[in-house]
PDB file of C-alpha atoms in Angstrom:
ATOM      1  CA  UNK A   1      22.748 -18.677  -3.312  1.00 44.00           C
ATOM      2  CA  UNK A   2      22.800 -19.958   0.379  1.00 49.00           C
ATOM      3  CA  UNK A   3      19.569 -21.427   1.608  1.00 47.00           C
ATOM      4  CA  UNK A   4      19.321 -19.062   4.278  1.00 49.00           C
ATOM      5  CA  UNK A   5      20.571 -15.594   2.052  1.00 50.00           C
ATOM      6  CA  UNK A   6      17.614 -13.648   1.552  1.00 53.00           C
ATOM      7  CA  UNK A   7      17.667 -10.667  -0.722  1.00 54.00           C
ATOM      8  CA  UNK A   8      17.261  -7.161   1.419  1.00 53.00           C
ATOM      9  CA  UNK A   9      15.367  -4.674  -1.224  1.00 54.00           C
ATOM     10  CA  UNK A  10      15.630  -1.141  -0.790  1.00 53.00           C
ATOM     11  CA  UNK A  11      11.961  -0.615  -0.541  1.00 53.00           C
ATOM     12  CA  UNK A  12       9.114  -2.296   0.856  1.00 49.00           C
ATOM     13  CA  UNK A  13       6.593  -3.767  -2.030  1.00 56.00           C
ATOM     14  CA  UNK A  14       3.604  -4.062  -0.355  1.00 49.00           C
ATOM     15  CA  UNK A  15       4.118  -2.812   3.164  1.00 56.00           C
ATOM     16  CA  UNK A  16       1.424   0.462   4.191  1.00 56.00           C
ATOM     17  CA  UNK A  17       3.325   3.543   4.118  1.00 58.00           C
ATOM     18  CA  UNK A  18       3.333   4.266   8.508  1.00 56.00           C
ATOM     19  CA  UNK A  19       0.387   6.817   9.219  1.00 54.00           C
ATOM     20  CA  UNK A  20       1.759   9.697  11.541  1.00 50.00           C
ATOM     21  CA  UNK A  21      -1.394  11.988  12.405  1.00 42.00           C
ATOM     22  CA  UNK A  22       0.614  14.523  13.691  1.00 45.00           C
ATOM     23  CA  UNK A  23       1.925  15.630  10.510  1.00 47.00           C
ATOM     24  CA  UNK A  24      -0.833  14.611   8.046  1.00 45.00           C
ATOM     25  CA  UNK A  25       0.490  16.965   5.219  1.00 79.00           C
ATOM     26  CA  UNK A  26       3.557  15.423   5.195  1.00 93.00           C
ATOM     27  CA  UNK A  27       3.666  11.944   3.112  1.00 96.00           C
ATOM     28  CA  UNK A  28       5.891   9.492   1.731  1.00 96.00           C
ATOM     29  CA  UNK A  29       4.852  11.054  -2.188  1.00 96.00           C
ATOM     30  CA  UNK A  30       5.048  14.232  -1.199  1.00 97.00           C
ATOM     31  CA  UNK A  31       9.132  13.800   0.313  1.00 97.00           C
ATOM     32  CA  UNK A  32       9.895  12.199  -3.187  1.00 97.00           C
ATOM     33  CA  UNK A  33       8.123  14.613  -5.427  1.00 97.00           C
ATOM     34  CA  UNK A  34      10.161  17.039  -3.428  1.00 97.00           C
ATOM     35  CA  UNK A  35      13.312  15.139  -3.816  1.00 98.00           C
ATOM     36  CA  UNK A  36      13.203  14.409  -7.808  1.00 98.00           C
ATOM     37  CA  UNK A  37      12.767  18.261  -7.351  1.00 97.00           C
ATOM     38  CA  UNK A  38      16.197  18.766  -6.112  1.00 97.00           C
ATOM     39  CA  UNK A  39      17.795  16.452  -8.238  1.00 96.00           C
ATOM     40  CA  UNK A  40      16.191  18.470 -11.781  1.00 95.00           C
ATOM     41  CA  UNK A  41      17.255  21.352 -10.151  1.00 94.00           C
ATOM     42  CA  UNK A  42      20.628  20.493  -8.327  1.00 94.00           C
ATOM     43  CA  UNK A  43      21.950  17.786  -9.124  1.00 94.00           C
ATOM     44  CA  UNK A  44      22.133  14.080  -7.075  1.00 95.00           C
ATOM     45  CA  UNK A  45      25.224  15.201  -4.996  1.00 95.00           C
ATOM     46  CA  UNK A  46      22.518  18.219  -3.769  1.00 96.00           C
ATOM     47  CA  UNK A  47      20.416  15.105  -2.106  1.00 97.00           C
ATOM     48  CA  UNK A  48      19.943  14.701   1.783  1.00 96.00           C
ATOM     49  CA  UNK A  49      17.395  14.090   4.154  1.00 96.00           C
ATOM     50  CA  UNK A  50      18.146  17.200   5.499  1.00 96.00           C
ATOM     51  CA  UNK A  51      17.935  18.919   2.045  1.00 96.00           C
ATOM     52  CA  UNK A  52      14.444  17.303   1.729  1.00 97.00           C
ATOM     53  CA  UNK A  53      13.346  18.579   5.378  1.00 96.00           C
ATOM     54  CA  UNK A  54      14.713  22.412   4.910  1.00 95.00           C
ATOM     55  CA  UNK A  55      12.040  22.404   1.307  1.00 95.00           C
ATOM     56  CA  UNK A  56       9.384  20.765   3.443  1.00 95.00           C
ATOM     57  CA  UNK A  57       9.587  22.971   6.469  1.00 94.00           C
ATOM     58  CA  UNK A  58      10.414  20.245   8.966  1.00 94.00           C
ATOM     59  CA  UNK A  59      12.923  18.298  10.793  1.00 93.00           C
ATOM     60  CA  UNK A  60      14.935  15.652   9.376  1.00 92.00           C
ATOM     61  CA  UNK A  61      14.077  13.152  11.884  1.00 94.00           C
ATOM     62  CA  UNK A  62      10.417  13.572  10.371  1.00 95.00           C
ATOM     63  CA  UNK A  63      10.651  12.215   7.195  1.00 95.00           C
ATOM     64  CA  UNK A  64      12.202   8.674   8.377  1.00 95.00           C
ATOM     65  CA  UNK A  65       8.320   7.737   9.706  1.00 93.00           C
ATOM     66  CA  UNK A  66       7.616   7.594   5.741  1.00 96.00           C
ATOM     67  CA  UNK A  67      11.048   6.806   4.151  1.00 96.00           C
ATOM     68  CA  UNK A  68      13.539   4.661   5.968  1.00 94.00           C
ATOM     69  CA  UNK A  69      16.897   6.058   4.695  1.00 95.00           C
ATOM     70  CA  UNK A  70      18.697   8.339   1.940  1.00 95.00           C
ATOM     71  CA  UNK A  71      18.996   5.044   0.278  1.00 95.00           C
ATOM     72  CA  UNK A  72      15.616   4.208   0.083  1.00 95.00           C
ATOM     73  CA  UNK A  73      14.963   8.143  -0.961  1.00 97.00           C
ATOM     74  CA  UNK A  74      17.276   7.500  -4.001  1.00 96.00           C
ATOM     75  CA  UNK A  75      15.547   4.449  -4.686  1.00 96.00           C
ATOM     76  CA  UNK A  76      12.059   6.262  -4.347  1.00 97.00           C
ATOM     77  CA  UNK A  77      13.243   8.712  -6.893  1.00 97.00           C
ATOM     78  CA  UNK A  78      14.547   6.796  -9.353  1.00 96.00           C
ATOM     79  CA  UNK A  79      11.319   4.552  -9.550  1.00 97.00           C
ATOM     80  CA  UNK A  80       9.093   8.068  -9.867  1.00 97.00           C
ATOM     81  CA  UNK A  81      11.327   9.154 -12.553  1.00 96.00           C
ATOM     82  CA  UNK A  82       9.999   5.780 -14.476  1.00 96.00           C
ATOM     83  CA  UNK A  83       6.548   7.226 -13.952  1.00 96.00           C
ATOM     84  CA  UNK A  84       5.984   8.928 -16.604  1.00 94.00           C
ATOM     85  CA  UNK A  85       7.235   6.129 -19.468  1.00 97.00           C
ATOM     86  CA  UNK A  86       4.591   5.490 -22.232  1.00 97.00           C
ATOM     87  CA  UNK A  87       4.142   1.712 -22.202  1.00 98.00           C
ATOM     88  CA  UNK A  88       3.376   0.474 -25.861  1.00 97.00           C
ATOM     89  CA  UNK A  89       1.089  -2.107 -26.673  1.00 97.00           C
ATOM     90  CA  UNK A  90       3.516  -5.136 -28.223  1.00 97.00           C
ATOM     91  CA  UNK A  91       2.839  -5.451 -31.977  1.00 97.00           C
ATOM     92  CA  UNK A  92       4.280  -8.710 -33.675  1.00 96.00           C
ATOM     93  CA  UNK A  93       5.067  -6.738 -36.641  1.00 96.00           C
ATOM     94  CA  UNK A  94       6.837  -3.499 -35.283  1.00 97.00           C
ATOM     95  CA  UNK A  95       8.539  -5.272 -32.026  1.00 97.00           C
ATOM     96  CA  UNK A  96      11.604  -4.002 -32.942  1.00 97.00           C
ATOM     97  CA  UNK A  97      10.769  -0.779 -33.227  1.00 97.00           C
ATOM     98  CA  UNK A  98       8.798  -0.544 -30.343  1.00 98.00           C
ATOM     99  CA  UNK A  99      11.878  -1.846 -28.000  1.00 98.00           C
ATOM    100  CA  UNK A 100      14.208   0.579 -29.882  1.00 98.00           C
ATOM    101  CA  UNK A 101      11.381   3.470 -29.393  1.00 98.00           C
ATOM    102  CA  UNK A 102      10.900   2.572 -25.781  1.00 98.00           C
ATOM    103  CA  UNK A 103      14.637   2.260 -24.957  1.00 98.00           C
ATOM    104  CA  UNK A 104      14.688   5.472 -26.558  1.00 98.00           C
ATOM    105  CA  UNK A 105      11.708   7.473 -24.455  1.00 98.00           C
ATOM    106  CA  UNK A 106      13.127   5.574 -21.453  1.00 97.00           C
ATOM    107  CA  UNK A 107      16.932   6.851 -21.870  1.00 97.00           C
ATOM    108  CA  UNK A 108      15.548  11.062 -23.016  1.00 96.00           C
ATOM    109  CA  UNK A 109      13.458  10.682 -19.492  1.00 96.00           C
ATOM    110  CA  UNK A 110      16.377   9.881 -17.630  1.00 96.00           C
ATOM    111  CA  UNK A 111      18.779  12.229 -19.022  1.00 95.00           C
ATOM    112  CA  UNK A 112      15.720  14.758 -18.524  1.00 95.00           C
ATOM    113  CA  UNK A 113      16.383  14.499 -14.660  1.00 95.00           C
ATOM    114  CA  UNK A 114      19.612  15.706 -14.513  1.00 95.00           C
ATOM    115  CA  UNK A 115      22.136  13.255 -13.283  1.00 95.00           C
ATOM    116  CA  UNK A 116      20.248  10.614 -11.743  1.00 96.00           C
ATOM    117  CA  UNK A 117      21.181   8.089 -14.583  1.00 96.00           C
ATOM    118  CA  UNK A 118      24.424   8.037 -11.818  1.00 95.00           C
ATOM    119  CA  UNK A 119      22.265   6.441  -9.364  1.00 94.00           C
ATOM    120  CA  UNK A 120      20.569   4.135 -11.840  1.00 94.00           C
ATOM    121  CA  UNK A 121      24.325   2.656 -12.113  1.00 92.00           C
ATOM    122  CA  UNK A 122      24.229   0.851  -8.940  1.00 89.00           C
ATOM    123  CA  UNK A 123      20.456   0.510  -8.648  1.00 83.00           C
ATOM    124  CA  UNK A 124      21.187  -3.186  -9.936  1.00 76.00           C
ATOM    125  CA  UNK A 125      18.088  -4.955 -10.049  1.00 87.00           C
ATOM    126  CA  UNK A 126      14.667  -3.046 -10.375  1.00 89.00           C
ATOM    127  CA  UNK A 127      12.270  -3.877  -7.246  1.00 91.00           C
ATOM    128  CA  UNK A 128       9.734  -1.106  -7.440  1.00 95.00           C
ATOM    129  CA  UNK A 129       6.707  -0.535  -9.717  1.00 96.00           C
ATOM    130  CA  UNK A 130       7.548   1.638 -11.860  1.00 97.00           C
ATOM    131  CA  UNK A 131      10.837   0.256 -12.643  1.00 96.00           C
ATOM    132  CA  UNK A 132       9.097  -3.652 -13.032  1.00 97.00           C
ATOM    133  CA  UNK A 133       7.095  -1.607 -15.316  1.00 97.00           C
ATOM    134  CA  UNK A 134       9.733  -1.167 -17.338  1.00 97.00           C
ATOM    135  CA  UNK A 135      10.880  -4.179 -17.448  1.00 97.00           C
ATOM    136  CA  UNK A 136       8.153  -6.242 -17.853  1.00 98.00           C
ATOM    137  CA  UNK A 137       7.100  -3.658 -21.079  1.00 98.00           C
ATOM    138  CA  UNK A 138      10.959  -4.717 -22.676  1.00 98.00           C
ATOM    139  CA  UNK A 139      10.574  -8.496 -21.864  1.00 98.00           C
ATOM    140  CA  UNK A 140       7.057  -8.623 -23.242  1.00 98.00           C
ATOM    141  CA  UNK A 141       8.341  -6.499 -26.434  1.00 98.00           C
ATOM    142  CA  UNK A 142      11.429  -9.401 -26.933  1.00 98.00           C
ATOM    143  CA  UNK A 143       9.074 -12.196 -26.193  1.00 97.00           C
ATOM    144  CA  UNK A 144       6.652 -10.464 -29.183  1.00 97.00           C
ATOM    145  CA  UNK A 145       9.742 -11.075 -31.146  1.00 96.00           C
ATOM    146  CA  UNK A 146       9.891 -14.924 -30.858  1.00 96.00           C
ATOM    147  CA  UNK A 147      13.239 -14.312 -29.187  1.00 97.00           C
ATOM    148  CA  UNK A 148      13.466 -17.842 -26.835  1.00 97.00           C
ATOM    149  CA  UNK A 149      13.186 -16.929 -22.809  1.00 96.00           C
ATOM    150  CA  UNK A 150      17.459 -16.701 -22.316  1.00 96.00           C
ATOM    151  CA  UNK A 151      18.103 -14.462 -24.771  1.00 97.00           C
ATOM    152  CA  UNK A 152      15.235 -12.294 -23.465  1.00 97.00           C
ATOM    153  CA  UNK A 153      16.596 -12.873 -20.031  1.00 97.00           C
ATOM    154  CA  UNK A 154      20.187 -11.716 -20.939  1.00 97.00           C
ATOM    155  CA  UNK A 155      18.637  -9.016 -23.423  1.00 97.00           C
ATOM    156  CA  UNK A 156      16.884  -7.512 -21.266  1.00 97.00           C
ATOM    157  CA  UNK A 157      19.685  -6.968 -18.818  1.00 96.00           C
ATOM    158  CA  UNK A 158      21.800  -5.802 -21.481  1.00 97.00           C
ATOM    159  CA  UNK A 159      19.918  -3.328 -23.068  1.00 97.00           C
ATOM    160  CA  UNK A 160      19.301  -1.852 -19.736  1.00 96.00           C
ATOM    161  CA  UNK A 161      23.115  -1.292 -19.185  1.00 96.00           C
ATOM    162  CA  UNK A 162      23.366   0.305 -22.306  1.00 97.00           C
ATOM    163  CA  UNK A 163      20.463   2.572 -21.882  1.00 97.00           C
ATOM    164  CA  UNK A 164      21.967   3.883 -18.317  1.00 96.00           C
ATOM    165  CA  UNK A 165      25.210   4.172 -19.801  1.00 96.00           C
ATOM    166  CA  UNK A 166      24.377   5.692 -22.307  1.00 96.00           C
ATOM    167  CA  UNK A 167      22.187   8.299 -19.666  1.00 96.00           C
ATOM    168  CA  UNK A 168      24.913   8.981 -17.307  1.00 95.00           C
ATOM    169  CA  UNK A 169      27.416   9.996 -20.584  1.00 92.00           C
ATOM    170  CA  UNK A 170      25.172  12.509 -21.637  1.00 91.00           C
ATOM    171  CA  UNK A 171      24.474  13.823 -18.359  1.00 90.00           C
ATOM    172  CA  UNK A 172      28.354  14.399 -17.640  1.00 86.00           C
ATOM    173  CA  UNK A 173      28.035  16.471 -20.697  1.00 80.00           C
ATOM    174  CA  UNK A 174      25.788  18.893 -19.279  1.00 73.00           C
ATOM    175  CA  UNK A 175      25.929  21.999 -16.941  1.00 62.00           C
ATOM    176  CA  UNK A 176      24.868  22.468 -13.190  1.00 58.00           C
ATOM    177  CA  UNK A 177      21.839  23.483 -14.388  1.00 59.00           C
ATOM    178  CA  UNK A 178      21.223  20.328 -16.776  1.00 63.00           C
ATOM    179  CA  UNK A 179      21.075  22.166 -19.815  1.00 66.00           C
ATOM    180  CA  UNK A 180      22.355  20.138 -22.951  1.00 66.00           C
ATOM    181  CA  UNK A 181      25.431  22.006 -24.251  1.00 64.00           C
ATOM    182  CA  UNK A 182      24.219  23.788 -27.742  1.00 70.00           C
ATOM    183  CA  UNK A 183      25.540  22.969 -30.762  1.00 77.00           C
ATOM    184  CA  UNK A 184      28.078  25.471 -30.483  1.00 82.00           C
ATOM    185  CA  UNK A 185      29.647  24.469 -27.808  1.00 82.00           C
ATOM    186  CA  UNK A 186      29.568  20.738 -28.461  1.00 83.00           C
ATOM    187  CA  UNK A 187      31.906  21.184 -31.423  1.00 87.00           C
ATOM    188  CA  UNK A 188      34.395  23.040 -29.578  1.00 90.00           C
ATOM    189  CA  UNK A 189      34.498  19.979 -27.230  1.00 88.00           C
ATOM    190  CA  UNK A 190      35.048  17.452 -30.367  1.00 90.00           C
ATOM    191  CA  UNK A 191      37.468  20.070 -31.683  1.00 93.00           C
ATOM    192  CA  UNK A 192      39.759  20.114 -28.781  1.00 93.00           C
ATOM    193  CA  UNK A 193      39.427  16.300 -28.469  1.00 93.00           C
ATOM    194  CA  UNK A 194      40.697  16.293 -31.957  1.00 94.00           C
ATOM    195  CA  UNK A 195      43.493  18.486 -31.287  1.00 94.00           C
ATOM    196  CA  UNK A 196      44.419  16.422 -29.004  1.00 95.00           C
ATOM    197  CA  UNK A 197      44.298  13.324 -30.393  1.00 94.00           C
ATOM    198  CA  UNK A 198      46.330  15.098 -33.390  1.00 92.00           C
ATOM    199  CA  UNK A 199      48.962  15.753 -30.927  1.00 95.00           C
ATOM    200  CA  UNK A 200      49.547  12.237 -30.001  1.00 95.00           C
ATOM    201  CA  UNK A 201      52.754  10.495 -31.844  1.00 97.00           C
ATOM    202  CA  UNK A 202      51.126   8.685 -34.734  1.00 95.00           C
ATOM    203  CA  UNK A 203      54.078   6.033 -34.871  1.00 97.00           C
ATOM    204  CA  UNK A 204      52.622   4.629 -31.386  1.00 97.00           C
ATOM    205  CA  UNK A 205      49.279   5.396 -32.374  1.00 96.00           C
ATOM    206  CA  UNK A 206      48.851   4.835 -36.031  1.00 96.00           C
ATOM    207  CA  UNK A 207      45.096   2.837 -35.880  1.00 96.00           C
ATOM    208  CA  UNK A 208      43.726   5.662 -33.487  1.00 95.00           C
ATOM    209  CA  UNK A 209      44.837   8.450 -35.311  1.00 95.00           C
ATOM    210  CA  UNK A 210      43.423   7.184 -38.709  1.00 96.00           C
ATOM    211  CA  UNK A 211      40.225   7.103 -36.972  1.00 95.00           C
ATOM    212  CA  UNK A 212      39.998  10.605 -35.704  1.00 94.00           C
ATOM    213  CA  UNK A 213      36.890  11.510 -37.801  1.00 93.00           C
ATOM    214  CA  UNK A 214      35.230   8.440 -36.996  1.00 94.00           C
ATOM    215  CA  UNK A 215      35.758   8.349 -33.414  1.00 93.00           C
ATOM    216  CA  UNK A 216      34.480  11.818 -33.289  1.00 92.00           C
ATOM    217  CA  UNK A 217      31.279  12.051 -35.665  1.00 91.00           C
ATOM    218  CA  UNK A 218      28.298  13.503 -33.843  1.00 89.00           C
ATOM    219  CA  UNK A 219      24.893  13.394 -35.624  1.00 89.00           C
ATOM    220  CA  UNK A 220      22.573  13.398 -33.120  1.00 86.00           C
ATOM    221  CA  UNK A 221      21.158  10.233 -31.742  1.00 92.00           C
ATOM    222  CA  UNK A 222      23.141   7.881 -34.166  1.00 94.00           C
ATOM    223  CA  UNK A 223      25.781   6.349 -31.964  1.00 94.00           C
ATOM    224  CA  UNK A 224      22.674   5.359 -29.395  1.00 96.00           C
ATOM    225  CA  UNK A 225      20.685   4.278 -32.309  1.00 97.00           C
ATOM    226  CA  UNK A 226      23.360   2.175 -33.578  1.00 97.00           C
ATOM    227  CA  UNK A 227      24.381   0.510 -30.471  1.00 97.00           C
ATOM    228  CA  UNK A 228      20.632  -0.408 -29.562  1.00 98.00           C
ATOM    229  CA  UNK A 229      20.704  -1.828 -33.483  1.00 97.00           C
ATOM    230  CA  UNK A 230      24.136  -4.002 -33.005  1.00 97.00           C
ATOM    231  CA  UNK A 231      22.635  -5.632 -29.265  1.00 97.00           C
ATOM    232  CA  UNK A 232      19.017  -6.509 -31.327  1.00 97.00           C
ATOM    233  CA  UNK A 233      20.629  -7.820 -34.228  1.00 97.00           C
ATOM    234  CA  UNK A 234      23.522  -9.841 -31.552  1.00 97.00           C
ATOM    235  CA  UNK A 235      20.223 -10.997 -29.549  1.00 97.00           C
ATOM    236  CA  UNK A 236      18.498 -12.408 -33.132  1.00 96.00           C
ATOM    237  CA  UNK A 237      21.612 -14.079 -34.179  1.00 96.00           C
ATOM    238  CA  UNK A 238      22.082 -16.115 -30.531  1.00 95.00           C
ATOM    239  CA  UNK A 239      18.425 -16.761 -31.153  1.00 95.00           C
ATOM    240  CA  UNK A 240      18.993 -18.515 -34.790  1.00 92.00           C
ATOM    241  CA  UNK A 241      22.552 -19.808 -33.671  1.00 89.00           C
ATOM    242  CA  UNK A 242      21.652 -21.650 -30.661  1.00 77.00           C
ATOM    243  CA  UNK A 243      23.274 -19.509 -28.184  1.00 61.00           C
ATOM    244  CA  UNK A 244      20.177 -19.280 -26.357  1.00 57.00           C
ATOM    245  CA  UNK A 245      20.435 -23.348 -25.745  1.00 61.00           C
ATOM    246  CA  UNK A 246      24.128 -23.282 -24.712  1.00 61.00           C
ATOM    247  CA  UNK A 247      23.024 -20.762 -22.266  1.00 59.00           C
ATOM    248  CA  UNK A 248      20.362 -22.393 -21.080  1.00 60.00           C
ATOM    249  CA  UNK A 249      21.984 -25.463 -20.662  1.00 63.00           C
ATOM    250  CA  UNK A 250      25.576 -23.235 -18.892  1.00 62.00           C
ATOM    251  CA  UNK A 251      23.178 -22.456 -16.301  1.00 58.00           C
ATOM    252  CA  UNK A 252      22.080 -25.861 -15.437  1.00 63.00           C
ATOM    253  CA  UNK A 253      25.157 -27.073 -15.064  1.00 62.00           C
ATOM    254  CA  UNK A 254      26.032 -24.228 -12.585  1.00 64.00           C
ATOM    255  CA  UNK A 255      22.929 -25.677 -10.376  1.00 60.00           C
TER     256      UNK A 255
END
């Protein structure tokens, strides 16, 4: 990084939210409780300053003395969606089934707000408390593992991408109103996807179409289960196979 690039963050860490005593019942938690609102309700696309100031009974000029920009907003409300997450106590014994668990709790809240996972895509890296929460549960959880500091480092940011992923999928899948399609009406989704697959000429396609069933199984959480289980075990064998080293020393030859 150039010596004189300095990271801009979305949100101010420390800084005092700015006092207006005009307007006393209107405060910085108060816009974003109101926001994650419409966003449960409506959907991220549904999200303006203006949208926030018509449920608040004021202007939209007089929100930016407590939040800066939509940007910031969406930044706001992804970090008090991570408010809620149940932070386990790291047990040497159980560690991976406390990341799996957390991942798990952490990816259900997510999808639970509609489709915010969309704006969790291009969050990038996690500068506000309740995210760093979150983070520093997984790395402490890896480290509890006797997993060496890279492969935490490279874990960690992979297991994240899977988890939001993951999110925004299942959020595609739902209605306007959020509402997880039933049973019902996921089969008749897999069905036409199978039709269609069917249709396809199996001389161009012969691998794909053996693997119809396959492709298509849906047993509830399995295919998230078994992805979290492939990165852990991947993550255990770079820590017995040295990967963690070569990485280690990769990046100090890039210095």
């Amino acid at each position: 990084m150039n010596a004189t690039a300095r990271p801009t963050w979305p949100s101010p860490w420390a800084a005092p939210e700015p006092r207006n005593p005009k307007r006393r019942t209107l405060s910085r938690e108060l816009i974003v409780e109101t926001a994650l609102a419409i966003v449960d309700a409506e959907g991220l696309d549904a999200l303006s300053m203006r949208r926030v100031s018509q449920e608040l009974n004021t202007g939209p000029a007089s929100l930016y003395a407590h939040v800066g920009s939509k940007d910031q907003l969406v930044e706001l409300v992804l970090d008090l969606a991570h408010a809620d997450l149940v932070h386990p106590v790291a047990d040497p014994g159980q560690w991976r089934e406390q990341v799996k668990e957390f991942l798990s709790q952490a990816r259900d809240n997510l999808i639970s707000h509609n489709d915010l996972a969309r704006a969790a895509l291009v969050s990038n890296i996690p500068t506000l408390p309740h995210q760093l929460d979150a983070a520093e549960t997984l790395i402490v959880l890896l480290r509890t593992g006797g997993l060496p500091e890279q492969v935490v480092a490279y874990g960690v940011d992979l297991l994240a991408l899977y988890l939001v992923a993951s999110a925004h999928e299942v959020s595609q899948r739902r209605g306007h109103d959020n509402a997880p399609a039933d049973q019902e009406q996921t089969e008749a989704y897999l069905d036409g996807v199978r039709s269609y697959f069917g249709s396809l000429p199996p001389e161009r396609y012969p691998a794909l179409l053996s693997m119809v069933g396959p492709l298509t199984r849906n047993v509830g959480d399995e295919r998230w289960e078994f992805g979290v289980d492939v990165i852990l075990a991947g993550l255990e064998q770079a820590a017995r196979s040295g990967g963690a080293a070569q990485a280690e020393r990769r990046s100090s030859e890039a210095r």
